[in-house]
């Protein structure tokens, strides 16, 4: 049956669709259960579909159950039949009336009246003969309504009854006549219109209506994809992906972002609540990728099923089935055992031990099959609990862990599946919620996958990457960290399947592509990991402007980049709020002090209930070296030029002498201590005379001797008092709450804690409620590639430890 709503339709050139690629989209019953749900689906179609796509629909939520109930009432001659029939009609009519304009409402209500007349006739005269026809009305009404709504609001649409083209051999095997079905589908397709096709229903070779089983609309969708060669199939449902266990009973279940085809197929076979057992069969010989996403929150990345590399193949999950039968017989030994497993599509079996595990409704058929062998059979109530993963039977550590997790259960046997993707425990007890949660924890507790992107491949970035292989092998918190991105100012290398850490830089040189921030954000918004961490080793203010976007995507940031943490008060507050809202972590221990634990110390004091009243010290490794070395034996300008030649200063030494870097660092620490202030609130002494500030770098260096008199006089004055000169940062707050903050050149006693440092060292002094008379002092290297890279690794371990213990609450809307 083809229906094209003939009134008030949008034309092809006025369609409101946003996408342009051949795909199949399937919407389950819960996604179409109400007016609000259907409106949400319409918006998804607007954003994700194009005119050549196919939309496959289940019946509106609750409709199939209502039709099953009507059928049983009819068979039992229930007096409630007419009342139930009327209630269903009212429900369908209400959806039509609330979603369509008056013209289309009249057309669809007329069709609905005719359908209910036919339905009443079948129910009252021959329900058993028309069982499948009765159930088919649910998908018919759903497709007809959605097509009409789309034609009004989004694009030209037409409705197709799958029974007009889709042919199977029977409703048991459900083997599709692909050649005939494909030919008939293409005859029905209408150019420049979006097809809305009924799921779940089909016809057999005799032309009789058949169904594909409960949740069979998923199977319908992948059949359609194989017939038209679609690039992608998206199953829009009420959960946002496939999880490592049924999230209704295992609260700690993790979303599996990417699943290899074989693993997904095995999960469906063994009872995963989202995947239909036959769903993946039509895609076996196609490169089509299958996606599972939530229609209730389409912005959340779901699960993708397809062909992937090693990272996706590491995923483990746990699934179970109750209400099974363990059938034991000598006839299940050897070749007959293999034959029985194939004949009855056994959940599992062992032809050496002589048993198979079947569904309860198969008991009679198995008994009849065994009667011809004249052997006895023993049936025992059973369940199965399985660990599923790519080629999992070959992983001895997984086998051992699974065995240990079952030591207190009544395990009859453990069986490796022939496809090698599951280890199945046969239990002579019900698989309880407690047992499922225990085994899931034992099998997946270390499986949280974290993607790592390194931005900035200069001196420190290179050293960070050089240290990474050893860290990944040595630190347990980094066990499931995968390097997936390398980003410089102009090129990026992104690989979802991971970048070999020992060859990272050479792979970057070979394979990196030009990018812009839109391409970068597009990938980051759809990354396939439980968490994503960006290590920002750039000095770029432009890159720091992306932090807001990172946090909105729930991405975590480790920053050596000082720009974001020292930005305007408004922007800084917004970044903190966005990170908090989206549960993003932001660590920046290396923004001040390289690898020194100054940020950790401040954070620990605050978390312990202390109040910080003063922060001071020498925060610049460059200025530390210059003023520890400057003794007057050489003019200041010569010493500065020597520091420049050694790479101690910035390429333009005025960046160091201006004090701006120290000013930003003091702001970062003051904010970390819980105070709200801006850069303008910190007085900054610029050590570069006004006459030299506007010159080019070359001209400044040529006239650097103009610095000598000022510093010579300052040093002479200090020495006359047995003192020295140092560039000091100071922040303090008095009892009234008044804040004083400045960075400047100070004269210090030669016995001062700030006066006798190893050149390039930083020193930080903290006074607080607990540290008044005897201040807390942290001292050490404040610059250098090794210590800074080490500080970044420290932050990475810290952030991964927090993420590995984080639990994500799964939002359930009900199951299709």
PDB file of C-alpha atoms in Angstrom, residues 30-42 60 91-100 145 149 153:
ATOM      1  CA  UNK A  30       8.414   4.600  22.448  1.00  0.00           C
ATOM      2  CA  UNK A  31       9.875   7.244  20.109  1.00  0.00           C
ATOM      3  CA  UNK A  32       6.413   7.633  18.532  1.00  0.00           C
ATOM      4  CA  UNK A  33       4.282   7.141  21.640  1.00  0.00           C
ATOM      5  CA  UNK A  34       2.761  10.612  21.969  1.00  0.00           C
ATOM      6  CA  UNK A  35       2.287  13.932  20.203  1.00  0.00           C
ATOM      7  CA  UNK A  36       5.412  15.282  21.907  1.00  0.00           C
ATOM      8  CA  UNK A  37       7.424  12.218  20.884  1.00  0.00           C
ATOM      9  CA  UNK A  38       6.302  12.476  17.256  1.00  0.00           C
ATOM     10  CA  UNK A  39       7.158  16.188  17.176  1.00  0.00           C
ATOM     11  CA  UNK A  40      10.638  15.293  18.449  1.00  0.00           C
ATOM     12  CA  UNK A  41      10.948  12.675  15.683  1.00  0.00           C
ATOM     13  CA  UNK A  42       9.904  15.229  13.078  1.00  0.00           C
ATOM     14  CA  UNK A  60       2.973   4.070  18.068  1.00  0.00           C
ATOM     15  CA  UNK A  91      -6.107   6.998  20.938  1.00  0.00           C
ATOM     16  CA  UNK A  92      -5.230   6.883  17.240  1.00  0.00           C
ATOM     17  CA  UNK A  93      -7.761   9.576  16.333  1.00  0.00           C
ATOM     18  CA  UNK A  94      -6.391  11.870  19.028  1.00  0.00           C
ATOM     19  CA  UNK A  95      -2.867  11.650  17.565  1.00  0.00           C
ATOM     20  CA  UNK A  96      -4.238  12.519  14.133  1.00  0.00           C
ATOM     21  CA  UNK A  97      -6.289  15.466  15.391  1.00  0.00           C
ATOM     22  CA  UNK A  98      -3.484  17.010  17.430  1.00  0.00           C
ATOM     23  CA  UNK A  99      -0.798  16.716  14.755  1.00  0.00           C
ATOM     24  CA  UNK A 100      -2.504  17.517  11.427  1.00  0.00           C
ATOM     25  CA  UNK A 145       0.438   9.575  10.263  1.00  0.00           C
ATOM     26  CA  UNK A 149       2.968  15.240   9.311  1.00  0.00           C
ATOM     27  CA  UNK A 153       5.871  20.493   8.005  1.00  0.00           C
TER      28      UNK A 153
END
